[in-house]
PDB file of C-alpha atoms in Angstrom:
ATOM      1  CA  UNK A   1       4.659   9.415  19.484  1.00  0.00           C
ATOM      2  CA  UNK A   2       6.648   7.647  16.773  1.00  0.00           C
ATOM      3  CA  UNK A   3       4.452   5.978  14.155  1.00  0.00           C
ATOM      4  CA  UNK A   4       7.242   4.380  12.092  1.00  0.00           C
ATOM      5  CA  UNK A   5       9.753   1.983  13.614  1.00  0.00           C
ATOM      6  CA  UNK A   6      13.218   1.727  12.066  1.00  0.00           C
ATOM      7  CA  UNK A   7      15.729  -1.118  12.287  1.00  0.00           C
ATOM      8  CA  UNK A   8      18.588  -2.282  10.063  1.00  0.00           C
ATOM      9  CA  UNK A   9      20.271  -5.627   9.484  1.00  0.00           C
ATOM     10  CA  UNK A  10      22.894  -6.390   6.817  1.00  0.00           C
ATOM     11  CA  UNK A  11      21.940  -3.461   4.619  1.00  0.00           C
ATOM     12  CA  UNK A  12      18.165  -3.961   4.816  1.00  0.00           C
ATOM     13  CA  UNK A  13      16.274  -1.089   6.440  1.00  0.00           C
ATOM     14  CA  UNK A  14      12.973  -2.221   7.966  1.00  0.00           C
ATOM     15  CA  UNK A  15      10.293   0.435   8.335  1.00  0.00           C
ATOM     16  CA  UNK A  16       7.396  -0.667  10.522  1.00  0.00           C
ATOM     17  CA  UNK A  17       3.951   0.923  10.496  1.00  0.00           C
ATOM     18  CA  UNK A  18       3.389   1.184  14.237  1.00  0.00           C
ATOM     19  CA  UNK A  19      -0.078   2.526  14.986  1.00  0.00           C
ATOM     20  CA  UNK A  20      -1.877  -0.772  15.734  1.00  0.00           C
ATOM     21  CA  UNK A  21      -4.572   0.902  17.822  1.00  0.00           C
ATOM     22  CA  UNK A  22      -5.674   2.676  14.619  1.00  0.00           C
ATOM     23  CA  UNK A  23      -5.052  -0.417  12.458  1.00  0.00           C
ATOM     24  CA  UNK A  24      -2.110   1.437  10.895  1.00  0.00           C
ATOM     25  CA  UNK A  25      -4.543   3.720   9.081  1.00  0.00           C
ATOM     26  CA  UNK A  26      -2.926   6.236   6.764  1.00  0.00           C
ATOM     27  CA  UNK A  27      -3.262   9.413   8.796  1.00  0.00           C
ATOM     28  CA  UNK A  28      -1.636  12.676   7.782  1.00  0.00           C
ATOM     29  CA  UNK A  29       0.936  12.123  10.537  1.00  0.00           C
ATOM     30  CA  UNK A  30       1.769   8.534   9.553  1.00  0.00           C
ATOM     31  CA  UNK A  31       2.071   9.416   5.854  1.00  0.00           C
ATOM     32  CA  UNK A  32       4.408  12.300   6.685  1.00  0.00           C
ATOM     33  CA  UNK A  33       6.582  10.218   8.982  1.00  0.00           C
ATOM     34  CA  UNK A  34       6.810   7.336   6.517  1.00  0.00           C
ATOM     35  CA  UNK A  35       7.784   9.754   3.745  1.00  0.00           C
ATOM     36  CA  UNK A  36      10.585  11.097   5.933  1.00  0.00           C
ATOM     37  CA  UNK A  37      11.860   7.612   6.777  1.00  0.00           C
ATOM     38  CA  UNK A  38      11.852   6.611   3.102  1.00  0.00           C
ATOM     39  CA  UNK A  39      13.746   9.763   2.159  1.00  0.00           C
ATOM     40  CA  UNK A  40      16.408   8.944   4.755  1.00  0.00           C
ATOM     41  CA  UNK A  41      16.721   5.390   3.421  1.00  0.00           C
ATOM     42  CA  UNK A  42      16.981   6.636  -0.141  1.00  0.00           C
ATOM     43  CA  UNK A  43      19.881   8.945   0.732  1.00  0.00           C
ATOM     44  CA  UNK A  44      21.780   6.395   2.822  1.00  0.00           C
ATOM     45  CA  UNK A  45      24.319   4.476   0.752  1.00  0.00           C
ATOM     46  CA  UNK A  46      24.418   1.808   3.453  1.00  0.00           C
ATOM     47  CA  UNK A  47      20.845   0.777   2.647  1.00  0.00           C
ATOM     48  CA  UNK A  48      20.575  -1.925  -0.008  1.00  0.00           C
ATOM     49  CA  UNK A  49      16.801  -2.464   0.274  1.00  0.00           C
ATOM     50  CA  UNK A  50      13.814  -1.388   2.348  1.00  0.00           C
ATOM     51  CA  UNK A  51      11.269  -3.712   3.970  1.00  0.00           C
ATOM     52  CA  UNK A  52       7.898  -2.158   4.776  1.00  0.00           C
ATOM     53  CA  UNK A  53       6.000  -4.072   7.464  1.00  0.00           C
ATOM     54  CA  UNK A  54       3.639  -3.515  10.390  1.00  0.00           C
ATOM     55  CA  UNK A  55       2.704  -4.204  13.975  1.00  0.00           C
ATOM     56  CA  UNK A  56      -0.681  -5.645  14.915  1.00  0.00           C
ATOM     57  CA  UNK A  57      -3.097  -7.701  12.871  1.00  0.00           C
ATOM     58  CA  UNK A  58      -3.579  -5.123  10.097  1.00  0.00           C
ATOM     59  CA  UNK A  59      -0.923  -3.971   7.643  1.00  0.00           C
ATOM     60  CA  UNK A  60      -3.019  -0.877   6.923  1.00  0.00           C
ATOM     61  CA  UNK A  61      -6.747  -0.178   7.005  1.00  0.00           C
ATOM     62  CA  UNK A  62      -6.420   2.561   4.396  1.00  0.00           C
ATOM     63  CA  UNK A  63      -7.041   6.263   4.878  1.00  0.00           C
ATOM     64  CA  UNK A  64      -7.634   7.400   8.445  1.00  0.00           C
ATOM     65  CA  UNK A  65     -11.188   8.751   8.348  1.00  0.00           C
ATOM     66  CA  UNK A  66     -10.553  10.975  11.384  1.00  0.00           C
ATOM     67  CA  UNK A  67      -7.249  12.431  10.145  1.00  0.00           C
ATOM     68  CA  UNK A  68      -6.966  11.684   6.426  1.00  0.00           C
ATOM     69  CA  UNK A  69      -3.885  12.709   4.466  1.00  0.00           C
ATOM     70  CA  UNK A  70      -4.350  15.220   1.683  1.00  0.00           C
ATOM     71  CA  UNK A  71      -4.769  13.353  -1.629  1.00  0.00           C
ATOM     72  CA  UNK A  72      -1.597  14.948  -3.018  1.00  0.00           C
ATOM     73  CA  UNK A  73       0.346  13.793   0.060  1.00  0.00           C
ATOM     74  CA  UNK A  74      -0.737  10.199  -0.558  1.00  0.00           C
ATOM     75  CA  UNK A  75       0.163  10.525  -4.243  1.00  0.00           C
ATOM     76  CA  UNK A  76       3.556  11.834  -3.191  1.00  0.00           C
ATOM     77  CA  UNK A  77       4.140   8.907  -0.826  1.00  0.00           C
ATOM     78  CA  UNK A  78       3.204   6.309  -3.431  1.00  0.00           C
ATOM     79  CA  UNK A  79       5.404   7.952  -6.041  1.00  0.00           C
ATOM     80  CA  UNK A  80       8.254   8.164  -3.542  1.00  0.00           C
ATOM     81  CA  UNK A  81       8.128   4.385  -3.023  1.00  0.00           C
ATOM     82  CA  UNK A  82       8.075   3.773  -6.780  1.00  0.00           C
ATOM     83  CA  UNK A  83      10.965   6.195  -7.403  1.00  0.00           C
ATOM     84  CA  UNK A  84      13.113   5.249  -4.403  1.00  0.00           C
ATOM     85  CA  UNK A  85      16.545   4.134  -5.707  1.00  0.00           C
ATOM     86  CA  UNK A  86      16.330   1.071  -3.456  1.00  0.00           C
ATOM     87  CA  UNK A  87      13.983  -1.900  -3.874  1.00  0.00           C
ATOM     88  CA  UNK A  88      11.045  -1.700  -1.462  1.00  0.00           C
ATOM     89  CA  UNK A  89       9.611  -5.000  -0.234  1.00  0.00           C
ATOM     90  CA  UNK A  90       6.281  -5.250   1.609  1.00  0.00           C
ATOM     91  CA  UNK A  91       6.108  -7.828   4.411  1.00  0.00           C
ATOM     92  CA  UNK A  92       2.466  -8.505   5.293  1.00  0.00           C
ATOM     93  CA  UNK A  93       1.137 -10.727   8.072  1.00  0.00           C
ATOM     94  CA  UNK A  94      -2.285  -9.109   8.513  1.00  0.00           C
ATOM     95  CA  UNK A  95      -5.169  -7.493   6.708  1.00  0.00           C
ATOM     96  CA  UNK A  96      -4.809  -4.893   3.956  1.00  0.00           C
ATOM     97  CA  UNK A  97      -7.646  -2.597   3.057  1.00  0.00           C
ATOM     98  CA  UNK A  98      -8.243   0.282   0.622  1.00  0.00           C
ATOM     99  CA  UNK A  99      -5.304   2.703   0.693  1.00  0.00           C
ATOM    100  CA  UNK A 100      -3.095   0.027   2.220  1.00  0.00           C
ATOM    101  CA  UNK A 101      -3.302  -1.747  -1.121  1.00  0.00           C
ATOM    102  CA  UNK A 102      -1.817   1.353  -2.707  1.00  0.00           C
ATOM    103  CA  UNK A 103       1.279   0.829  -0.583  1.00  0.00           C
ATOM    104  CA  UNK A 104       1.519  -2.771  -1.808  1.00  0.00           C
ATOM    105  CA  UNK A 105       1.094  -1.651  -5.396  1.00  0.00           C
ATOM    106  CA  UNK A 106       3.878   0.894  -5.055  1.00  0.00           C
ATOM    107  CA  UNK A 107       6.316  -1.648  -3.573  1.00  0.00           C
ATOM    108  CA  UNK A 108       8.561  -3.594  -5.940  1.00  0.00           C
ATOM    109  CA  UNK A 109       7.924  -6.920  -4.207  1.00  0.00           C
ATOM    110  CA  UNK A 110       5.156  -7.873  -1.768  1.00  0.00           C
ATOM    111  CA  UNK A 111       5.210 -11.015   0.370  1.00  0.00           C
ATOM    112  CA  UNK A 112       2.359 -12.104   2.648  1.00  0.00           C
ATOM    113  CA  UNK A 113       1.543 -14.838   5.125  1.00  0.00           C
ATOM    114  CA  UNK A 114      -1.579 -16.893   4.520  1.00  0.00           C
ATOM    115  CA  UNK A 115      -3.228 -15.035   7.417  1.00  0.00           C
ATOM    116  CA  UNK A 116      -3.431 -11.893   5.262  1.00  0.00           C
ATOM    117  CA  UNK A 117      -6.597 -10.770   3.514  1.00  0.00           C
ATOM    118  CA  UNK A 118      -7.131  -7.947   1.048  1.00  0.00           C
ATOM    119  CA  UNK A 119     -10.105  -5.753   0.087  1.00  0.00           C
ATOM    120  CA  UNK A 120     -10.854  -2.595  -1.868  1.00  0.00           C
ATOM    121  CA  UNK A 121     -13.471  -1.186   0.506  1.00  0.00           C
ATOM    122  CA  UNK A 122     -13.729   2.330  -0.971  1.00  0.00           C
ATOM    123  CA  UNK A 123     -17.040   1.787  -2.773  1.00  0.00           C
ATOM    124  CA  UNK A 124     -18.652   0.687   0.486  1.00  0.00           C
ATOM    125  CA  UNK A 125     -18.051   4.103   2.040  1.00  0.00           C
ATOM    126  CA  UNK A 126     -18.999   6.086  -1.056  1.00  0.00           C
ATOM    127  CA  UNK A 127     -15.629   6.812  -2.667  1.00  0.00           C
ATOM    128  CA  UNK A 128     -13.364   5.204  -5.290  1.00  0.00           C
ATOM    129  CA  UNK A 129      -9.811   3.772  -5.264  1.00  0.00           C
ATOM    130  CA  UNK A 130      -8.676   6.764  -7.283  1.00  0.00           C
ATOM    131  CA  UNK A 131      -5.202   7.652  -6.035  1.00  0.00           C
ATOM    132  CA  UNK A 132      -4.163   4.066  -5.265  1.00  0.00           C
ATOM    133  CA  UNK A 133      -5.018   3.038  -8.823  1.00  0.00           C
ATOM    134  CA  UNK A 134      -1.879   4.872  -9.983  1.00  0.00           C
ATOM    135  CA  UNK A 135       0.569   2.096  -9.002  1.00  0.00           C
ATOM    136  CA  UNK A 136      -1.995  -0.711  -9.158  1.00  0.00           C
ATOM    137  CA  UNK A 137      -3.481  -0.459 -12.658  1.00  0.00           C
ATOM    138  CA  UNK A 138      -0.159  -1.042 -14.480  1.00  0.00           C
ATOM    139  CA  UNK A 139       0.696  -4.042 -12.283  1.00  0.00           C
ATOM    140  CA  UNK A 140      -2.485  -6.018 -11.661  1.00  0.00           C
ATOM    141  CA  UNK A 141      -4.958  -8.194 -13.542  1.00  0.00           C
ATOM    142  CA  UNK A 142      -7.744  -5.893 -14.796  1.00  0.00           C
ATOM    143  CA  UNK A 143     -10.490  -8.509 -14.504  1.00  0.00           C
ATOM    144  CA  UNK A 144      -9.689  -9.354 -10.898  1.00  0.00           C
ATOM    145  CA  UNK A 145      -9.281  -5.684 -10.071  1.00  0.00           C
ATOM    146  CA  UNK A 146     -12.646  -4.848 -11.662  1.00  0.00           C
ATOM    147  CA  UNK A 147     -14.527  -7.427  -9.622  1.00  0.00           C
ATOM    148  CA  UNK A 148     -12.989  -6.528  -6.303  1.00  0.00           C
ATOM    149  CA  UNK A 149     -12.905  -2.741  -6.728  1.00  0.00           C
ATOM    150  CA  UNK A 150     -16.586  -2.759  -7.720  1.00  0.00           C
ATOM    151  CA  UNK A 151     -17.819  -5.138  -5.007  1.00  0.00           C
ATOM    152  CA  UNK A 152     -15.449  -4.668  -2.056  1.00  0.00           C
ATOM    153  CA  UNK A 153     -15.178  -8.465  -1.685  1.00  0.00           C
ATOM    154  CA  UNK A 154     -12.175  -9.883   0.127  1.00  0.00           C
ATOM    155  CA  UNK A 155      -9.302 -11.667  -1.588  1.00  0.00           C
ATOM    156  CA  UNK A 156      -7.195 -14.342   0.062  1.00  0.00           C
ATOM    157  CA  UNK A 157      -3.475 -14.670  -0.642  1.00  0.00           C
ATOM    158  CA  UNK A 158      -3.988 -17.059  -3.547  1.00  0.00           C
ATOM    159  CA  UNK A 159      -6.338 -14.645  -5.313  1.00  0.00           C
ATOM    160  CA  UNK A 160      -4.084 -11.697  -4.453  1.00  0.00           C
ATOM    161  CA  UNK A 161      -1.062 -13.453  -5.966  1.00  0.00           C
ATOM    162  CA  UNK A 162      -2.952 -14.360  -9.153  1.00  0.00           C
ATOM    163  CA  UNK A 163      -4.113 -10.749  -9.454  1.00  0.00           C
ATOM    164  CA  UNK A 164      -0.587  -9.389  -9.047  1.00  0.00           C
ATOM    165  CA  UNK A 165      -1.310  -7.631  -5.746  1.00  0.00           C
ATOM    166  CA  UNK A 166       1.395  -9.690  -4.053  1.00  0.00           C
ATOM    167  CA  UNK A 167       4.464 -11.513  -5.290  1.00  0.00           C
ATOM    168  CA  UNK A 168       4.369 -14.601  -3.079  1.00  0.00           C
ATOM    169  CA  UNK A 169       2.769 -16.029   0.055  1.00  0.00           C
ATOM    170  CA  UNK A 170       3.419 -18.774   2.580  1.00  0.00           C
ATOM    171  CA  UNK A 171       2.683 -19.966   6.089  1.00  0.00           C
ATOM    172  CA  UNK A 172       5.906 -18.354   7.334  1.00  0.00           C
ATOM    173  CA  UNK A 173       6.343 -14.969   5.661  1.00  0.00           C
ATOM    174  CA  UNK A 174       9.965 -14.663   6.759  1.00  0.00           C
ATOM    175  CA  UNK A 175      10.803 -18.016   5.215  1.00  0.00           C
ATOM    176  CA  UNK A 176       9.376 -16.755   1.909  1.00  0.00           C
ATOM    177  CA  UNK A 177      11.181 -13.450   2.307  1.00  0.00           C
ATOM    178  CA  UNK A 178      14.635 -14.872   3.123  1.00  0.00           C
ATOM    179  CA  UNK A 179      15.778 -15.821  -0.427  1.00  0.00           C
ATOM    180  CA  UNK A 180      14.405 -12.531  -1.789  1.00  0.00           C
ATOM    181  CA  UNK A 181      16.442 -10.466   0.656  1.00  0.00           C
ATOM    182  CA  UNK A 182      19.473 -12.681   0.040  1.00  0.00           C
ATOM    183  CA  UNK A 183      19.158 -11.997  -3.678  1.00  0.00           C
ATOM    184  CA  UNK A 184      18.936  -8.242  -3.098  1.00  0.00           C
ATOM    185  CA  UNK A 185      22.015  -8.316  -0.857  1.00  0.00           C
ATOM    186  CA  UNK A 186      23.954 -10.148  -3.574  1.00  0.00           C
ATOM    187  CA  UNK A 187      23.029  -7.556  -6.226  1.00  0.00           C
ATOM    188  CA  UNK A 188      25.206  -4.550  -7.071  1.00  0.00           C
ATOM    189  CA  UNK A 189      23.626  -1.305  -5.753  1.00  0.00           C
ATOM    190  CA  UNK A 190      23.831   0.662  -9.013  1.00  0.00           C
ATOM    191  CA  UNK A 191      22.525  -2.321 -10.971  1.00  0.00           C
ATOM    192  CA  UNK A 192      19.592  -2.596  -8.547  1.00  0.00           C
ATOM    193  CA  UNK A 193      18.754   1.082  -8.948  1.00  0.00           C
ATOM    194  CA  UNK A 194      18.895   1.011 -12.734  1.00  0.00           C
ATOM    195  CA  UNK A 195      16.942  -2.243 -12.951  1.00  0.00           C
ATOM    196  CA  UNK A 196      14.252  -0.767 -10.722  1.00  0.00           C
ATOM    197  CA  UNK A 197      14.149   2.293 -12.973  1.00  0.00           C
ATOM    198  CA  UNK A 198      13.462   0.039 -15.979  1.00  0.00           C
ATOM    199  CA  UNK A 199      10.760  -1.901 -14.164  1.00  0.00           C
ATOM    200  CA  UNK A 200       8.909   1.146 -12.855  1.00  0.00           C
ATOM    201  CA  UNK A 201       8.910   3.242 -16.041  1.00  0.00           C
ATOM    202  CA  UNK A 202       5.319   2.351 -16.976  1.00  0.00           C
ATOM    203  CA  UNK A 203       4.093   3.007 -13.449  1.00  0.00           C
ATOM    204  CA  UNK A 204       5.681   6.467 -13.429  1.00  0.00           C
ATOM    205  CA  UNK A 205       4.145   7.231 -16.829  1.00  0.00           C
ATOM    206  CA  UNK A 206       0.759   6.612 -15.206  1.00  0.00           C
ATOM    207  CA  UNK A 207       1.612   9.031 -12.392  1.00  0.00           C
ATOM    208  CA  UNK A 208       2.741  11.671 -14.873  1.00  0.00           C
ATOM    209  CA  UNK A 209      -0.406  11.322 -16.966  1.00  0.00           C
ATOM    210  CA  UNK A 210      -3.138  10.765 -14.377  1.00  0.00           C
ATOM    211  CA  UNK A 211      -2.048  11.952 -10.915  1.00  0.00           C
ATOM    212  CA  UNK A 212      -3.596  15.433 -11.102  1.00  0.00           C
ATOM    213  CA  UNK A 213      -6.964  14.194 -12.366  1.00  0.00           C
ATOM    214  CA  UNK A 214      -7.164  11.344  -9.855  1.00  0.00           C
ATOM    215  CA  UNK A 215      -6.169  13.611  -6.983  1.00  0.00           C
ATOM    216  CA  UNK A 216      -9.018  15.951  -7.942  1.00  0.00           C
ATOM    217  CA  UNK A 217     -11.422  13.022  -8.236  1.00  0.00           C
ATOM    218  CA  UNK A 218     -10.450  11.728  -4.809  1.00  0.00           C
ATOM    219  CA  UNK A 219     -10.935  15.140  -3.203  1.00  0.00           C
ATOM    220  CA  UNK A 220     -14.354  15.551  -4.868  1.00  0.00           C
ATOM    221  CA  UNK A 221     -15.598  12.133  -3.808  1.00  0.00           C
ATOM    222  CA  UNK A 222     -14.410  12.480  -0.208  1.00  0.00           C
ATOM    223  CA  UNK A 223     -16.355  15.765   0.013  1.00  0.00           C
ATOM    224  CA  UNK A 224     -19.561  14.216  -1.389  1.00  0.00           C
ATOM    225  CA  UNK A 225     -22.801  13.474   0.457  1.00  0.00           C
ATOM    226  CA  UNK A 226     -22.355   9.746  -0.227  1.00  0.00           C
ATOM    227  CA  UNK A 227     -18.918   9.794   1.385  1.00  0.00           C
ATOM    228  CA  UNK A 228     -20.234  11.620   4.459  1.00  0.00           C
ATOM    229  CA  UNK A 229     -22.966   9.021   4.830  1.00  0.00           C
ATOM    230  CA  UNK A 230     -20.618   6.116   4.138  1.00  0.00           C
ATOM    231  CA  UNK A 231     -17.994   7.249   6.629  1.00  0.00           C
ATOM    232  CA  UNK A 232     -20.614   7.985   9.286  1.00  0.00           C
ATOM    233  CA  UNK A 233     -22.153   4.554   8.769  1.00  0.00           C
ATOM    234  CA  UNK A 234     -18.731   2.919   9.010  1.00  0.00           C
ATOM    235  CA  UNK A 235     -17.899   4.696  12.265  1.00  0.00           C
ATOM    236  CA  UNK A 236     -21.355   3.883  13.656  1.00  0.00           C
ATOM    237  CA  UNK A 237     -21.019   0.232  12.546  1.00  0.00           C
ATOM    238  CA  UNK A 238     -24.210   0.227  10.470  1.00  0.00           C
ATOM    239  CA  UNK A 239     -25.139  -0.133   6.810  1.00  0.00           C
ATOM    240  CA  UNK A 240     -25.155   3.110   4.800  1.00  0.00           C
ATOM    241  CA  UNK A 241     -28.523   4.332   3.559  1.00  0.00           C
ATOM    242  CA  UNK A 242     -27.996   3.075  -0.008  1.00  0.00           C
ATOM    243  CA  UNK A 243     -27.801  -0.622   0.925  1.00  0.00           C
ATOM    244  CA  UNK A 244     -30.833  -2.501  -0.482  1.00  0.00           C
TER     245      UNK A 244
END
């Protein structure tokens, strides 16, 4: 079963997360397939930009608790988006949770409809947003990030835009997206690639410095007793034992 849809129009390659029955959770299979599709787009000189979008009401629910990707595979995917020599634009019309926010952070531009909501839910299942912090910390407001990473509270599109999680939002996401894609189509390919390289330099420095330590942290936390309890509680739709 294909988990990533691919279409192209006027030089824009659209990659669609297409596992709505699993809320587009980041399974090992989905991460691998998305990485392959991005690699193809990066090699194709006919691709001017990539749009990353989704089917269903959820952009991505984060890591698939039944088939999670290895932490280094998720790091590799996020870095691949940051390093891709084409701009990557997220198109969001649904909910974004946990690891899904890492995808948004790795994208160069993120546009959402007002129906979208966002939440860092890791702490509520006993882990931390370790790996996804790599692209997010250099690009987002630290005060907003601190509140929402520590509490798991939801953000609406206004709060997400102020925090730097998304670029813009509107009632009609495609109406917001249209001038952005028009601008990318009008830009010279080599100039786009070099401009992206300038803009992502700080993000890649964070990967170079912190990726190994955060990958180890993620693996340790996911193997912890708190994580086992948190994930079991989530799957059983109950509060974990630490809730007071």
